[in-house]
Every structure is written in structure tokens, then in C-alpha cells.
Amino acid sequence: MIYIIMGVSGCGKSTLGAFLSEKLGWPLHEGDNFHPQANIEKMARGEALTDQDRMPWLLTLHEVIERERCSGSDAFVVCSALKRFYRQILLYGSRALTSSSSLDQEIPLSTPPDIFFLFLYGDYDLIHQRMVARKGHYMKADMLRSQFEVLEPPLDEENVLPLNIARTLADMATEVENHYISLGNRQIQGQ
């Protein structure tokens, strides 16, 4: 199973990913580590990334996801994945790009059953407070509004498990573990 931990900046994606990775012993791939330097510099200046800025990053993360899937491993990938189109690129790589002549056009591809999005959602004010308090991150708190404006919350058919960030880290991790166990039981029953 591949869980892609998604949501706006500052919602706790990396924190949840590290907690789950340590608890379950699964590899964690932190999306921020795969950004080209030009993207990091742009965000550090307070400039929002364009879809074109994100393409190489999303395609690289698609390769990471595919490598984990092909190895049969369970893994976590942290990526904001704010738009449906971005999530399609994570799932299908360059095939998602050729399926659409426009970046805004929806791609009618379903999510593979071994990939789920963990959508961390919460109140703007709570997330903004968290961003102001964190140190050493290139994503500035004043860019949060643009993240909320771009966000297209995932739909049920995208294999999504919504997680309210007002809950404790341990509660969210338990929900993910129970989800994983229930998926295993469904697969066994389906055989």
C-alpha cells in the first residue's frame, strides 16, 4: 500500500508521515526533498509555484511511487497534491499529461486500489498559527492563503481517507492503521 499524505502547507503532513513511518517501519519519501532548487528559491521569496514549476517535481514523485509499488513495499509519500490534476500526475506520470490538452481539464482515470490519499484538512487559522510557529522552512506563512485558494479537496473515487488535523497525531495514526488493516481484510475476503 502506498499512502500519499496530502494537504496545504503547515497541516502536518511531514509530522504525520514521520510518526507513521517510525511506528510501522515503512519508508517515508518527503516530497519537499524532491523539489528542484529553483522551486525552493521561488517559494522562499514568497512566490507561488506555477503548474509548470511543479511538473518536474510531480513526475519525480510519480517515479518514487512507481518504484515502491513495483517492489511490493508499503510506503508513505508526502506531497501537497492540492489539485486533482497534480494527483493524476502522481498516479500516472506523463500519461496524465498526454490525456489532457489543458492543465485544467479533468482526466478520467481512476485511482489504483493500492494507493490512498491521506487528506489532512483543517481550519485556516489553526494551520496559519502552526506555520508562523515553525522555524527553518522555506514555505512562508503568508503563502497559505494561495494554497487554500488552489486546493481541490479529493473526492471519494480518488481513494481518500480524510483526517481532521484538530485531532491528535496518535488518533490520526490509529485511523490510518485501522484503514490499512481493513483493506487487508477486504482483500482476503475478496479472494
PDB file of C-alpha atoms in Angstrom:
ATOM      1  CA  MET A   1       0.000   0.000   0.000  1.00  0.00           C
ATOM      2  CA  ILE A   2       1.180   3.498  -0.842  1.00  0.00           C
ATOM      3  CA  TYR A   3      -0.275   6.308   1.245  1.00  0.00           C
ATOM      4  CA  ILE A   4       0.195   9.795  -0.192  1.00  0.00           C
ATOM      5  CA  ILE A   5      -0.102  12.272   2.680  1.00  0.00           C
ATOM      6  CA  MET A   6      -1.544  15.464   1.223  1.00  0.00           C
ATOM      7  CA  GLY A   7      -2.884  18.878   2.194  1.00  0.00           C
ATOM      8  CA  VAL A   8      -1.901  22.520   2.358  1.00  0.00           C
ATOM      9  CA  SER A   9       1.448  23.603   3.721  1.00  0.00           C
ATOM     10  CA  GLY A  10       1.609  23.550   7.504  1.00  0.00           C
ATOM     11  CA  CYS A  11      -1.183  20.996   8.036  1.00  0.00           C
ATOM     12  CA  GLY A  12       1.207  18.405   9.500  1.00  0.00           C
ATOM     13  CA  LYS A  13       1.956  16.133   6.544  1.00  0.00           C
ATOM     14  CA  SER A  14       5.623  15.645   7.398  1.00  0.00           C
ATOM     15  CA  THR A  15       4.930  15.217  11.105  1.00  0.00           C
ATOM     16  CA  LEU A  16       2.279  12.544  10.493  1.00  0.00           C
ATOM     17  CA  GLY A  17       4.473  10.863   7.879  1.00  0.00           C
ATOM     18  CA  ALA A  18       7.459  10.658  10.228  1.00  0.00           C
ATOM     19  CA  PHE A  19       5.269   9.365  13.065  1.00  0.00           C
ATOM     20  CA  LEU A  20       3.673   6.656  10.898  1.00  0.00           C
ATOM     21  CA  SER A  21       6.974   5.715   9.267  1.00  0.00           C
ATOM     22  CA  GLU A  22       8.626   5.183  12.624  1.00  0.00           C
ATOM     23  CA  LYS A  23       5.630   3.356  14.079  1.00  0.00           C
ATOM     24  CA  LEU A  24       5.086   0.994  11.123  1.00  0.00           C
ATOM     25  CA  GLY A  25       8.653   0.754   9.821  1.00  0.00           C
ATOM     26  CA  TRP A  26       7.648   1.862   6.319  1.00  0.00           C
ATOM     27  CA  PRO A  27       9.842   4.116   4.200  1.00  0.00           C
ATOM     28  CA  LEU A  28       8.898   7.801   4.089  1.00  0.00           C
ATOM     29  CA  HIS A  29       9.531   9.913   0.996  1.00  0.00           C
ATOM     30  CA  GLU A  30       9.321  13.606   1.901  1.00  0.00           C
ATOM     31  CA  GLY A  31       8.110  15.490  -1.177  1.00  0.00           C
ATOM     32  CA  ASP A  32       9.901  18.715  -0.218  1.00  0.00           C
ATOM     33  CA  ASN A  33      13.222  16.892  -0.678  1.00  0.00           C
ATOM     34  CA  PHE A  34      12.442  16.325  -4.364  1.00  0.00           C
ATOM     35  CA  HIS A  35      11.781  19.962  -5.336  1.00  0.00           C
ATOM     36  CA  PRO A  36      14.263  21.447  -7.796  1.00  0.00           C
ATOM     37  CA  GLN A  37      16.372  24.187  -6.215  1.00  0.00           C
ATOM     38  CA  ALA A  38      14.672  26.809  -8.402  1.00  0.00           C
ATOM     39  CA  ASN A  39      11.308  25.923  -6.843  1.00  0.00           C
ATOM     40  CA  ILE A  40      12.700  26.185  -3.314  1.00  0.00           C
ATOM     41  CA  GLU A  41      14.232  29.583  -4.077  1.00  0.00           C
ATOM     42  CA  LYS A  42      10.983  30.810  -5.613  1.00  0.00           C
ATOM     43  CA  MET A  43       8.909  29.762  -2.586  1.00  0.00           C
ATOM     44  CA  ALA A  44      11.496  31.244  -0.213  1.00  0.00           C
ATOM     45  CA  ARG A  45      10.979  34.593  -1.996  1.00  0.00           C
ATOM     46  CA  GLY A  46       7.240  34.262  -1.287  1.00  0.00           C
ATOM     47  CA  GLU A  47       6.305  33.462  -4.885  1.00  0.00           C
ATOM     48  CA  ALA A  48       3.716  30.779  -5.600  1.00  0.00           C
ATOM     49  CA  LEU A  49       4.757  27.963  -7.916  1.00  0.00           C
ATOM     50  CA  THR A  50       3.078  27.634 -11.298  1.00  0.00           C
ATOM     51  CA  ASP A  51       1.833  24.370 -12.734  1.00  0.00           C
ATOM     52  CA  GLN A  52       4.900  24.357 -14.992  1.00  0.00           C
ATOM     53  CA  ASP A  53       7.191  24.759 -11.959  1.00  0.00           C
ATOM     54  CA  ARG A  54       5.552  21.731 -10.348  1.00  0.00           C
ATOM     55  CA  MET A  55       5.671  19.327 -13.330  1.00  0.00           C
ATOM     56  CA  PRO A  56       9.259  18.006 -12.929  1.00  0.00           C
ATOM     57  CA  TRP A  57       8.682  17.629  -9.169  1.00  0.00           C
ATOM     58  CA  LEU A  58       5.407  15.745  -9.594  1.00  0.00           C
ATOM     59  CA  LEU A  59       6.893  13.480 -12.269  1.00  0.00           C
ATOM     60  CA  THR A  60       9.824  12.659  -9.978  1.00  0.00           C
ATOM     61  CA  LEU A  61       7.406  11.786  -7.160  1.00  0.00           C
ATOM     62  CA  HIS A  62       5.467   9.584  -9.603  1.00  0.00           C
ATOM     63  CA  GLU A  63       8.696   7.660 -10.234  1.00  0.00           C
ATOM     64  CA  VAL A  64       9.192   7.224  -6.477  1.00  0.00           C
ATOM     65  CA  ILE A  65       5.627   5.921  -6.107  1.00  0.00           C
ATOM     66  CA  GLU A  66       6.033   3.518  -9.027  1.00  0.00           C
ATOM     67  CA  ARG A  67       9.348   2.225  -7.676  1.00  0.00           C
ATOM     68  CA  GLU A  68       7.707   1.446  -4.320  1.00  0.00           C
ATOM     69  CA  ARG A  69       4.677  -0.158  -5.981  1.00  0.00           C
ATOM     70  CA  CYS A  70       6.846  -2.347  -8.221  1.00  0.00           C
ATOM     71  CA  SER A  71       8.863  -3.520  -5.237  1.00  0.00           C
ATOM     72  CA  GLY A  72       5.656  -4.535  -3.458  1.00  0.00           C
ATOM     73  CA  SER A  73       6.556  -2.337  -0.497  1.00  0.00           C
ATOM     74  CA  ASP A  74       4.300  -0.310   1.734  1.00  0.00           C
ATOM     75  CA  ALA A  75       5.399   3.330   1.843  1.00  0.00           C
ATOM     76  CA  PHE A  76       4.423   6.891   2.645  1.00  0.00           C
ATOM     77  CA  VAL A  77       4.887   9.825   0.268  1.00  0.00           C
ATOM     78  CA  VAL A  78       4.388  13.397   1.479  1.00  0.00           C
ATOM     79  CA  CYS A  79       3.135  15.786  -1.189  1.00  0.00           C
ATOM     80  CA  SER A  80       0.704  18.698  -1.060  1.00  0.00           C
ATOM     81  CA  ALA A  81      -1.169  17.347  -4.146  1.00  0.00           C
ATOM     82  CA  LEU A  82      -3.551  20.291  -3.961  1.00  0.00           C
ATOM     83  CA  LYS A  83      -5.205  19.883  -7.380  1.00  0.00           C
ATOM     84  CA  ARG A  84      -6.829  16.795  -8.863  1.00  0.00           C
ATOM     85  CA  PHE A  85      -4.557  17.177 -11.881  1.00  0.00           C
ATOM     86  CA  TYR A  86      -1.479  17.018  -9.640  1.00  0.00           C
ATOM     87  CA  ARG A  87      -2.814  13.834  -8.054  1.00  0.00           C
ATOM     88  CA  GLN A  88      -3.322  12.348 -11.518  1.00  0.00           C
ATOM     89  CA  ILE A  89       0.323  13.072 -12.369  1.00  0.00           C
ATOM     90  CA  LEU A  90       1.420  11.409  -9.120  1.00  0.00           C
ATOM     91  CA  LEU A  91      -0.574   8.337 -10.126  1.00  0.00           C
ATOM     92  CA  TYR A  92       0.011   8.198 -13.887  1.00  0.00           C
ATOM     93  CA  GLY A  93       3.069  10.335 -14.627  1.00  0.00           C
ATOM     94  CA  SER A  94       3.418  11.617 -18.168  1.00  0.00           C
ATOM     95  CA  ARG A  95       0.339   9.612 -19.248  1.00  0.00           C
ATOM     96  CA  ALA A  96      -1.749  12.141 -17.290  1.00  0.00           C
ATOM     97  CA  LEU A  97      -0.123  14.934 -19.287  1.00  0.00           C
ATOM     98  CA  THR A  98      -0.926  13.348 -22.636  1.00  0.00           C
ATOM     99  CA  SER A  99      -4.505  12.516 -21.583  1.00  0.00           C
ATOM    100  CA  SER A 100      -5.349  16.191 -21.443  1.00  0.00           C
ATOM    101  CA  SER A 101      -4.687  19.080 -23.750  1.00  0.00           C
ATOM    102  CA  SER A 102      -5.295  21.537 -20.908  1.00  0.00           C
ATOM    103  CA  LEU A 103      -3.971  21.569 -17.364  1.00  0.00           C
ATOM    104  CA  ASP A 104      -7.473  22.461 -16.116  1.00  0.00           C
ATOM    105  CA  GLN A 105      -9.260  19.614 -17.921  1.00  0.00           C
ATOM    106  CA  GLU A 106     -10.226  16.687 -15.714  1.00  0.00           C
ATOM    107  CA  ILE A 107      -8.623  13.333 -16.507  1.00  0.00           C
ATOM    108  CA  PRO A 108     -10.977  10.349 -16.302  1.00  0.00           C
ATOM    109  CA  LEU A 109      -8.509   7.921 -14.765  1.00  0.00           C
ATOM    110  CA  SER A 110      -9.388   6.029 -11.586  1.00  0.00           C
ATOM    111  CA  THR A 111      -7.046   5.629  -8.624  1.00  0.00           C
ATOM    112  CA  PRO A 112      -5.277   2.248  -8.359  1.00  0.00           C
ATOM    113  CA  PRO A 113      -6.578   0.217  -5.404  1.00  0.00           C
ATOM    114  CA  ASP A 114      -3.126   0.051  -3.754  1.00  0.00           C
ATOM    115  CA  ILE A 115      -2.789   3.841  -3.457  1.00  0.00           C
ATOM    116  CA  PHE A 116      -4.704   6.014  -0.992  1.00  0.00           C
ATOM    117  CA  PHE A 117      -4.553   9.723  -0.316  1.00  0.00           C
ATOM    118  CA  LEU A 118      -4.490  10.745   3.337  1.00  0.00           C
ATOM    119  CA  PHE A 119      -6.056  14.209   3.134  1.00  0.00           C
ATOM    120  CA  LEU A 120      -5.112  16.335   6.128  1.00  0.00           C
ATOM    121  CA  TYR A 121      -7.620  19.146   6.443  1.00  0.00           C
ATOM    122  CA  GLY A 122      -8.277  21.827   8.995  1.00  0.00           C
ATOM    123  CA  ASP A 123      -9.121  25.394   9.846  1.00  0.00           C
ATOM    124  CA  TYR A 124      -7.113  28.164   8.157  1.00  0.00           C
ATOM    125  CA  ASP A 125      -6.374  29.940  11.458  1.00  0.00           C
ATOM    126  CA  LEU A 126      -5.046  26.777  13.120  1.00  0.00           C
ATOM    127  CA  ILE A 127      -2.767  25.991  10.181  1.00  0.00           C
ATOM    128  CA  HIS A 128      -1.590  29.605   9.933  1.00  0.00           C
ATOM    129  CA  GLN A 129      -0.642  29.571  13.638  1.00  0.00           C
ATOM    130  CA  ARG A 130       1.363  26.385  13.075  1.00  0.00           C
ATOM    131  CA  MET A 131       3.176  27.894  10.094  1.00  0.00           C
ATOM    132  CA  VAL A 132       4.085  31.062  11.998  1.00  0.00           C
ATOM    133  CA  ALA A 133       5.491  28.933  14.846  1.00  0.00           C
ATOM    134  CA  ARG A 134       7.665  26.650  12.731  1.00  0.00           C
ATOM    135  CA  LYS A 135      11.284  27.545  12.115  1.00  0.00           C
ATOM    136  CA  GLY A 136      13.587  26.993   9.163  1.00  0.00           C
ATOM    137  CA  HIS A 137      11.012  26.090   6.498  1.00  0.00           C
ATOM    138  CA  TYR A 138      11.163  27.840   3.132  1.00  0.00           C
ATOM    139  CA  MET A 139       7.367  27.994   2.764  1.00  0.00           C
ATOM    140  CA  LYS A 140       6.274  31.257   4.359  1.00  0.00           C
ATOM    141  CA  ALA A 141       3.026  31.595   6.339  1.00  0.00           C
ATOM    142  CA  ASP A 142       1.794  34.426   4.117  1.00  0.00           C
ATOM    143  CA  MET A 143       1.576  31.959   1.211  1.00  0.00           C
ATOM    144  CA  LEU A 144      -1.015  29.808   2.985  1.00  0.00           C
ATOM    145  CA  ARG A 145      -3.975  31.733   1.535  1.00  0.00           C
ATOM    146  CA  SER A 146      -2.869  30.844  -2.004  1.00  0.00           C
ATOM    147  CA  GLN A 147      -2.699  27.165  -1.011  1.00  0.00           C
ATOM    148  CA  PHE A 148      -6.300  27.247   0.219  1.00  0.00           C
ATOM    149  CA  GLU A 149      -7.373  29.020  -2.983  1.00  0.00           C
ATOM    150  CA  VAL A 150      -5.774  26.332  -5.179  1.00  0.00           C
ATOM    151  CA  LEU A 151      -6.933  23.358  -3.057  1.00  0.00           C
ATOM    152  CA  GLU A 152      -9.326  20.921  -4.749  1.00  0.00           C
ATOM    153  CA  PRO A 153     -10.240  18.500  -1.950  1.00  0.00           C
ATOM    154  CA  PRO A 154     -10.064  14.902  -3.181  1.00  0.00           C
ATOM    155  CA  LEU A 155     -13.272  13.081  -3.999  1.00  0.00           C
ATOM    156  CA  ASP A 156     -14.235   9.634  -2.693  1.00  0.00           C
ATOM    157  CA  GLU A 157     -13.394   7.983  -6.029  1.00  0.00           C
ATOM    158  CA  GLU A 158      -9.809   9.155  -5.576  1.00  0.00           C
ATOM    159  CA  ASN A 159      -9.333   6.670  -2.690  1.00  0.00           C
ATOM    160  CA  VAL A 160      -9.170   9.249   0.061  1.00  0.00           C
ATOM    161  CA  LEU A 161      -9.083   8.969   3.820  1.00  0.00           C
ATOM    162  CA  PRO A 162      -9.810  12.462   5.231  1.00  0.00           C
ATOM    163  CA  LEU A 163      -8.055  13.253   8.521  1.00  0.00           C
ATOM    164  CA  ASN A 164      -9.045  16.273  10.606  1.00  0.00           C
ATOM    165  CA  ILE A 165      -5.852  17.854  11.946  1.00  0.00           C
ATOM    166  CA  ALA A 166      -7.652  19.119  15.053  1.00  0.00           C
ATOM    167  CA  ARG A 167      -7.296  15.535  16.331  1.00  0.00           C
ATOM    168  CA  THR A 168      -4.140  14.233  17.965  1.00  0.00           C
ATOM    169  CA  LEU A 169      -1.318  12.741  15.967  1.00  0.00           C
ATOM    170  CA  ALA A 170      -1.854   9.399  17.714  1.00  0.00           C
ATOM    171  CA  ASP A 171      -5.577   9.397  16.830  1.00  0.00           C
ATOM    172  CA  MET A 172      -4.860  10.091  13.164  1.00  0.00           C
ATOM    173  CA  ALA A 173      -2.166   7.381  13.083  1.00  0.00           C
ATOM    174  CA  THR A 174      -4.572   4.862  14.642  1.00  0.00           C
ATOM    175  CA  GLU A 175      -7.169   5.693  11.991  1.00  0.00           C
ATOM    176  CA  VAL A 176      -4.594   5.090   9.242  1.00  0.00           C
ATOM    177  CA  GLU A 177      -3.534   1.783  10.813  1.00  0.00           C
ATOM    178  CA  ASN A 178      -7.173   0.651  11.107  1.00  0.00           C
ATOM    179  CA  HIS A 179      -7.753   1.671   7.490  1.00  0.00           C
ATOM    180  CA  TYR A 180      -4.761  -0.395   6.360  1.00  0.00           C
ATOM    181  CA  ILE A 181      -5.931  -3.408   8.374  1.00  0.00           C
ATOM    182  CA  SER A 182      -9.469  -3.146   6.986  1.00  0.00           C
ATOM    183  CA  LEU A 183      -8.119  -3.013   3.417  1.00  0.00           C
ATOM    184  CA  GLY A 184      -6.121  -6.182   4.064  1.00  0.00           C
ATOM    185  CA  ASN A 185      -9.219  -7.912   5.390  1.00  0.00           C
ATOM    186  CA  ARG A 186     -11.249  -6.817   2.340  1.00  0.00           C
ATOM    187  CA  GLN A 187      -8.598  -8.217   0.008  1.00  0.00           C
ATOM    188  CA  ILE A 188      -8.546 -11.541   1.861  1.00  0.00           C
ATOM    189  CA  GLN A 189     -12.342 -11.780   1.757  1.00  0.00           C
ATOM    190  CA  GLY A 190     -12.356 -10.975  -1.952  1.00  0.00           C
ATOM    191  CA  GLN A 191     -10.090 -13.923  -2.838  1.00  0.00           C
TER     192      GLN A 191
END
